XYZ file of C-alpha atoms in Angstrom:
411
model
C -26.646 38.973 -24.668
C -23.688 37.963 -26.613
C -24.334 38.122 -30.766
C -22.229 34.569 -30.954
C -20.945 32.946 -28.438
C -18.433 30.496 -30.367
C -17.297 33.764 -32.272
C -16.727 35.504 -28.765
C -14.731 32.892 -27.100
C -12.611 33.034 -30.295
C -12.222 36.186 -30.191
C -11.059 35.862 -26.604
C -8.166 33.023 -27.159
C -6.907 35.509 -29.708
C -6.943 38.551 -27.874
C -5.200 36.593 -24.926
C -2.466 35.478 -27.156
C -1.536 38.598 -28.396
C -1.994 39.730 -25.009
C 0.638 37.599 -23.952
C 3.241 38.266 -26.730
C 2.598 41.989 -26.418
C 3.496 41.658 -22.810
C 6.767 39.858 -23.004
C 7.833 43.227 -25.132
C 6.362 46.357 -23.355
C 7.549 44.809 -19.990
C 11.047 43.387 -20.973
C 11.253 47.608 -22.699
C 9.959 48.928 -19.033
C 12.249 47.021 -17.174
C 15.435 48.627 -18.534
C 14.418 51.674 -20.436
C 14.821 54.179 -17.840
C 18.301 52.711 -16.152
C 19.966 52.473 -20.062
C 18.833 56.277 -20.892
C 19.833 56.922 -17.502
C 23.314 55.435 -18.442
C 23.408 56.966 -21.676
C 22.988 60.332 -20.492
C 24.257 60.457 -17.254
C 20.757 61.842 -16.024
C 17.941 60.655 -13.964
C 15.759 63.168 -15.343
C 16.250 61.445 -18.572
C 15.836 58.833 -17.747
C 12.279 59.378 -16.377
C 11.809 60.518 -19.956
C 12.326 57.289 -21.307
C 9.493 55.705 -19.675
C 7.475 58.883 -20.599
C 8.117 58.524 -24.134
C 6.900 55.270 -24.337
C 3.795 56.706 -22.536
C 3.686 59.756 -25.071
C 3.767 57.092 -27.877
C 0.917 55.296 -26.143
C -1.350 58.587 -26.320
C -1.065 59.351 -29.484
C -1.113 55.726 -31.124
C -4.275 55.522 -28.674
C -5.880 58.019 -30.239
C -4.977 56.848 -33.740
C -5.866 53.164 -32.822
C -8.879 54.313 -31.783
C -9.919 56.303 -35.125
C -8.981 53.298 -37.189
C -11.173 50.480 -35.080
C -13.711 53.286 -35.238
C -13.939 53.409 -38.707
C -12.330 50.044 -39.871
C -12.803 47.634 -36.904
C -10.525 46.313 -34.423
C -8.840 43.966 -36.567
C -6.707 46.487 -38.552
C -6.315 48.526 -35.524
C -5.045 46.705 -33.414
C -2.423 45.211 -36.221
C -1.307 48.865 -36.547
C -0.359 49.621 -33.351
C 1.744 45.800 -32.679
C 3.147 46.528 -36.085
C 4.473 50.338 -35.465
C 5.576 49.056 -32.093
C 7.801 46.421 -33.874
C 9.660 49.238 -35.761
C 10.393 51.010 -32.669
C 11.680 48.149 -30.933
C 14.078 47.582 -33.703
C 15.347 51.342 -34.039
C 15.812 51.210 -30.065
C 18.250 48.592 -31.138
C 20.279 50.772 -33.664
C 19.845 53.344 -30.813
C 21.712 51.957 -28.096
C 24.374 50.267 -30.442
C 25.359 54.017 -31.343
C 24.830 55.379 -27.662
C 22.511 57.751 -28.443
C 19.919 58.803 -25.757
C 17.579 60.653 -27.480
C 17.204 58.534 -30.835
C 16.410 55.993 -27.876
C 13.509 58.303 -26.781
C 12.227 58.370 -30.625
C 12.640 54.740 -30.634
C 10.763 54.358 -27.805
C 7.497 56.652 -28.415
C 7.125 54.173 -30.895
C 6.998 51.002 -28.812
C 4.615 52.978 -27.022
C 2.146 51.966 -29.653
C 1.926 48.279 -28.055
C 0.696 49.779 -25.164
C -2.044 51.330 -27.196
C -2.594 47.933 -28.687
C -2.943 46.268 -25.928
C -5.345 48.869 -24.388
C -7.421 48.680 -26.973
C -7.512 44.806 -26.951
C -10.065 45.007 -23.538
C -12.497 46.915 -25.197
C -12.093 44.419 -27.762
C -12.746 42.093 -25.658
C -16.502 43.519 -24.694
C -17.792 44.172 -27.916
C -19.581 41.025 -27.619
C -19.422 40.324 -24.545
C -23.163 40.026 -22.393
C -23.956 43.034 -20.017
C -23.617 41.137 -16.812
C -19.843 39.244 -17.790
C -18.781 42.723 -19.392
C -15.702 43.332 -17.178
C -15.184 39.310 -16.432
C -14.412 39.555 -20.184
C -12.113 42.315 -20.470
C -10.340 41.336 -17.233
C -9.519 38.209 -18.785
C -7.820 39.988 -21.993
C -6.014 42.020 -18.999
C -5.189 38.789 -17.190
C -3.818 36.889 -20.177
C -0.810 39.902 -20.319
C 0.291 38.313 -17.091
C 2.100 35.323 -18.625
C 4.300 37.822 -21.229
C 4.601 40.662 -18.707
C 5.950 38.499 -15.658
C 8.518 36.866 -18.293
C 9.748 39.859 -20.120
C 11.868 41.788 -17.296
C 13.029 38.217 -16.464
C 14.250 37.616 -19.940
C 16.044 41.098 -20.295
C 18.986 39.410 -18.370
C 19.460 36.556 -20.865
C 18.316 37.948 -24.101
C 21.833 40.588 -23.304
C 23.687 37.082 -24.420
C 21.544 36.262 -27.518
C 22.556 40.137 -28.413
C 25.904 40.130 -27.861
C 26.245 35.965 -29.797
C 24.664 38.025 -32.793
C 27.620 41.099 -32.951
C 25.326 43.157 -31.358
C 25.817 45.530 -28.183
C 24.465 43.034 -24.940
C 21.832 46.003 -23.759
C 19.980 46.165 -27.114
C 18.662 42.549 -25.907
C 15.472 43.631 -24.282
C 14.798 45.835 -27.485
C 15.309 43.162 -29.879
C 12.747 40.814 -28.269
C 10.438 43.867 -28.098
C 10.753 44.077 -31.516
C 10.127 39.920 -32.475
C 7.400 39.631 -30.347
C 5.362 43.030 -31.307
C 5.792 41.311 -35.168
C 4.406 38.242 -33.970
C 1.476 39.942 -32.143
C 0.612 42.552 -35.245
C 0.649 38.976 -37.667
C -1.560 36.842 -35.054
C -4.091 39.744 -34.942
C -4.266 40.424 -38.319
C -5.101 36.961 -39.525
C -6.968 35.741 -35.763
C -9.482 38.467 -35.584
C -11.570 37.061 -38.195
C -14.511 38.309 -38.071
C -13.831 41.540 -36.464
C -15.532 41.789 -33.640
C -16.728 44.931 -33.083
C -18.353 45.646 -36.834
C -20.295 42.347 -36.299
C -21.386 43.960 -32.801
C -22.233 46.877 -34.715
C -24.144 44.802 -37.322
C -26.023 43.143 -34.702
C -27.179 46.138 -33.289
C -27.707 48.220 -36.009
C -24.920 51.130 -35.384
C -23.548 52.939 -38.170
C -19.835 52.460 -38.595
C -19.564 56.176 -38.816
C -17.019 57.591 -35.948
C -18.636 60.057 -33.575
C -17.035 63.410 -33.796
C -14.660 64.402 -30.858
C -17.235 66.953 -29.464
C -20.203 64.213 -29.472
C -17.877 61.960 -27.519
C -16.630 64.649 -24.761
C -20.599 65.886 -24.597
C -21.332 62.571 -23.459
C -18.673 61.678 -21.315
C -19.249 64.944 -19.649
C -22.946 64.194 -19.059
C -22.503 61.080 -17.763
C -21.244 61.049 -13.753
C -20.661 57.248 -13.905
C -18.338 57.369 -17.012
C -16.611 60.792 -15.462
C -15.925 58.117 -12.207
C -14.666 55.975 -14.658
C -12.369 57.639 -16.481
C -10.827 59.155 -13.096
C -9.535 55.819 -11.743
C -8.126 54.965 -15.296
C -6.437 58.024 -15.222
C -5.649 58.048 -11.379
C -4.333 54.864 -11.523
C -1.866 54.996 -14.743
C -0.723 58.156 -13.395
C 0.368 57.170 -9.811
C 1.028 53.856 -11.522
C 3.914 54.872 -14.096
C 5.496 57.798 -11.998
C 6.467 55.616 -8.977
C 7.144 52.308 -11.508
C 9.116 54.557 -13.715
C 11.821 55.681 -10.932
C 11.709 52.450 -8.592
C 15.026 50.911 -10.796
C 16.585 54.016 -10.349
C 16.100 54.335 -7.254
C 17.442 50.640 -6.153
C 20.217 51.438 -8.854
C 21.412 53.780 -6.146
C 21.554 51.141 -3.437
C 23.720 49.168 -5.957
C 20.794 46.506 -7.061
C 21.968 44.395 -10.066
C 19.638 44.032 -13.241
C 18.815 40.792 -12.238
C 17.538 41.761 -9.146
C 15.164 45.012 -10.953
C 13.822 42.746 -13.357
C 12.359 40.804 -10.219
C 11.295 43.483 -8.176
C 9.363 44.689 -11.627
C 8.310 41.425 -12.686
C 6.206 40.910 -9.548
C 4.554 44.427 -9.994
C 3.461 43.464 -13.720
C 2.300 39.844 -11.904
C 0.405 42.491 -9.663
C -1.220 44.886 -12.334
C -2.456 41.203 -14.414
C -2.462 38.309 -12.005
C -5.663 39.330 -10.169
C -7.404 41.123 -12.994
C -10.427 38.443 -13.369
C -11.187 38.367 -9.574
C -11.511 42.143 -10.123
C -13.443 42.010 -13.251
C -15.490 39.079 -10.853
C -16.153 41.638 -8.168
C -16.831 44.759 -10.684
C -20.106 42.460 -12.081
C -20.674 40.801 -8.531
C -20.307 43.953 -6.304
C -20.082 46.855 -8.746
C -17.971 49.635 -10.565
C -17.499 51.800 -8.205
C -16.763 49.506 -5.089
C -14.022 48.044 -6.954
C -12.776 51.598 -7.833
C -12.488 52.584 -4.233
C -10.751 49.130 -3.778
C -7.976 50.518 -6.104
C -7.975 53.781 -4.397
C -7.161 52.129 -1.048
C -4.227 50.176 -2.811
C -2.911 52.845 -4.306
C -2.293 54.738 -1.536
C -1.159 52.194 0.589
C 1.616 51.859 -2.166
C 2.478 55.255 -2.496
C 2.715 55.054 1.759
C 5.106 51.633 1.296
C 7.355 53.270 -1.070
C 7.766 56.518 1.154
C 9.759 54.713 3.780
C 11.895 51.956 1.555
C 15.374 52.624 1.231
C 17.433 51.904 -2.306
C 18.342 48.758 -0.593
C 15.165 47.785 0.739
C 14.478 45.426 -1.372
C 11.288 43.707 0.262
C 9.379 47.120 0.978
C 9.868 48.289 -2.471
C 8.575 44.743 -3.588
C 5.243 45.087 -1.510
C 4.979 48.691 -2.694
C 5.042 47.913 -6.095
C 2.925 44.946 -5.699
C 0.455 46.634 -4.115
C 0.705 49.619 -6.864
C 0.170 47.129 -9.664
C -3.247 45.618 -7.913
C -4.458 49.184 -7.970
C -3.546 49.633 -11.014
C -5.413 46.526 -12.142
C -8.414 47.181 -9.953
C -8.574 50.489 -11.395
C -8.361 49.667 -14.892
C -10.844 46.859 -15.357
C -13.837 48.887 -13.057
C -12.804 51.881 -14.841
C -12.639 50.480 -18.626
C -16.229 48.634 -17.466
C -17.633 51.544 -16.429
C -16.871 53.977 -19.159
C -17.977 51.418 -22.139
C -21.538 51.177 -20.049
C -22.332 54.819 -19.669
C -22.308 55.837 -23.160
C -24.304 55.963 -25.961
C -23.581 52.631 -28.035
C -22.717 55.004 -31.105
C -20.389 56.855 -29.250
C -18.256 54.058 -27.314
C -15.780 53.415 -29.259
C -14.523 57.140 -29.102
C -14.337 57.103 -25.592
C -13.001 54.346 -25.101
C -9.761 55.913 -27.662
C -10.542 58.947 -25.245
C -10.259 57.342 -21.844
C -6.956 55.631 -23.306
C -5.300 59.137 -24.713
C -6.146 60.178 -21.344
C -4.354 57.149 -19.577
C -1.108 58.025 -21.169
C -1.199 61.278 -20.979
C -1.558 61.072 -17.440
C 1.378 58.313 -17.487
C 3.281 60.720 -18.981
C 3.238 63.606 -16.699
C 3.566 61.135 -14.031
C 6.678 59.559 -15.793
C 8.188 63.388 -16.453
C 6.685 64.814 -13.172
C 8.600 61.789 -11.643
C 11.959 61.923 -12.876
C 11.775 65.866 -11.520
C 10.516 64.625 -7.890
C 13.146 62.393 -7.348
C 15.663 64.888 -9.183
C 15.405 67.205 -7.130
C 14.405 65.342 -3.800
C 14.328 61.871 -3.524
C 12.314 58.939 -4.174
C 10.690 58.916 -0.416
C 8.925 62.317 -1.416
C 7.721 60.528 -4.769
C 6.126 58.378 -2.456
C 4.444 60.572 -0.221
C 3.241 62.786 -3.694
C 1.683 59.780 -4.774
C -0.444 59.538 -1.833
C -1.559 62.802 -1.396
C -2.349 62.611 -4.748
C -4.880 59.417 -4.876
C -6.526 60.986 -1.330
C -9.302 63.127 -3.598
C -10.317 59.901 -5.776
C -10.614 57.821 -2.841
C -12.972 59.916 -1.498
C -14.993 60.518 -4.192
C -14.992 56.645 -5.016
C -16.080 55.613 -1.703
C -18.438 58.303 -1.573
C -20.351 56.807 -4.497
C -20.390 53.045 -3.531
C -21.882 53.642 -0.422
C -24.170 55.722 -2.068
C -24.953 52.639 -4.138
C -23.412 50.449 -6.874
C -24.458 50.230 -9.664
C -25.905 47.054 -11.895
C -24.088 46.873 -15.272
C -26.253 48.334 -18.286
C -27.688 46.404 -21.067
């Protein structure tokens, strides 16, 4: 049962603020990172790299994020990982003023770190949350990114004119609101999450704030066939997730798409990965983990079929493919998170949750790098039909356990 109630649903307006500011600069950053390096460089393969250095970024700041909430709370975690973002957004600036592609890249492993942040905000978001409303509580945190993450690739038209009104080069926009709103999120959290919610959770229950070693936490994921389930759709779903996200504006930059017209087509896959998140985190309680987790498997692959057979100037298909990629994304995510936070040791949860998040974006990663190659040296249609083969093996093994049964959450 929740320690305080009043505490928890403060906790939750917080997170969801932050949520939202956080999500107006990693999407506005995704929406034109990999066309601009692509522009910069004259290479697609680099600029799959850009989105994969944001994701590279996100796995180690994960892991760092997750040390420091281990041993210090959330509070100063999370604060870390806004604030390191806001640096990067601001070198990306200085970055594409001189035209330099790869200090972009640098600049952009370190907005990576919002990701991170905003990661680790859902787990947040159960630390006192009751077993039965576990992922109704996270999804929410999820679900609040919606508002920022639907406006950001909208904004990364306009904010070009508030860049080039301040003697600055137009496409540095996006990056400079990156960089404002990651401040603004690293300053709410800092002074909002008062107290910090997971050391009163700890207090309550009596855990030491002493982090489990590495070896403790993989021993116990390992044991665990729940958390292993888990993990896999996290990781699943990041990975198919980011590699066909990462190359869709390239891809409709080929059929001569304006950035107008991306920043739509990507703004209503982020309203897919966030708008639906609490009827997800509604089903994981109602239904259970791993019938939600096949859900996403389904989705995926119908996304990965979707994008197979749309054209550069298909604009529609690659809309329903990405929408449908973002709701298994989301479904994913919020059984997944649920899942692994339930099926561990109390003293050992907040490593694996900083493990199943260095996991996410590692996987986002290769898919962003493994991506970039794909369409390199075939096209975007065999992306598609990669991306499906690849989800086949989780989808089985997802719908193999909920018709074996689903499971109640733990208390």
């Amino acid at each position: 049962m929740p320690v305080e109630t009043a505490v928890q649903r403060r906790i939750l307006i917080v997170l969801a603020a932050t949520q939202v500011l956080g999500g107006v600069g990693v999407s506005a950053a995704i929406a034109v990172s990999s066309l601009v390096a692509s522009r910069l460089s004259g290479s697609e393969v680099v600029g799959g790299l850009a989105q994969t250095g944001s994701v590279l970024g996100a796995a180690a700041a994960s892991f760092v994020v997750a040390r420091v909430a281990a041993r210090k709370g959330r509070r100063p975690a999370l604060s870390l990982g806004y604030g390191t973002a806001a640096v990067g957004g601001a070198a990306a600036v200085v970055a594409v003023s001189v035209g330099s592609a790869p200090a972009l890249l640098v600049a952009l492993v370190l907005v990576g770190a919002a990701t991170a942040a905003g990661l680790a905000a859902r787990f947040a978001a159960t630390d006192l949350a009751a077993p039965e409303r576990r992922a109704r509580s996270l999804a929410m945190v999820v679900w609040a990114t919606t508002v920022g993450a639907v406006a950001g690739p909208n904004l990364a038209g306009p904010v070009q004119g508030v860049a080039g009104g301040l003697g600055l080069e137009p496409t540095t926009g996006p990056y400079l609101l990156c960089a404002v709103a990651f401040a603004v999120a690293a300053a709410g959290t800092w002074i909002g999450l008062r107290p910090d919610p997971l050391l009163l959770a700890r207090h309550a229950a009596g855990v030491t704030t002493a982090a489990a070693g590495g070896a403790e936490v993989r021993a116990a994921l390992r044991s665990s066939p729940a958390a292993l389930l888990g993990l896999g759709g996290i990781v699943v779903s990041h990975l198919l997730m980011v590699g066909l996200m990462s190359m869709t504006p390239v891809h409709m930059d080929h059929g001569g798409a304006t950035l107008a017209v991306v920043g739509l087509v990507i703004s209503l896959h982020v309203a897919g990965m966030y708008a639906l998140s609490p009827l997800f985190g509604w089903l994981a309680d109602r239904a259970g983990r791993s019938r939600v987790l096949a859900l996403a498997g389904a989705l995926l692959l119908a996304a990965g079929v979707v994008c197979a057979v749309a054209g550069p100037t298909d604009t529609g298909l690659l809309t329903t493919g990405l929408v449908l990629l973002g709701l298994g994304w989301s479904a994913g995510l919020v059984a997944g998170s649920a899942l692994v936070s339930e099926s561990v040791p109390a003293h050992v949860r907040t490593g694996a949750q900083g493990l199943a998040d260095v996991a996410m974006n590692v996987s986002g990663a290769v898919g962003g790098v493994a991506a970039g190659i794909v369409v390199a040296g075939a096209s975007y249609a065999v992306l598609g039909v990669v991306a499906a083969v690849v989800v086949l093996p989780y989808l089985a093994a997802a719908g193999t356990t909920a018709l074996r049964r689903a499971p109640r959450p733990a208390t």
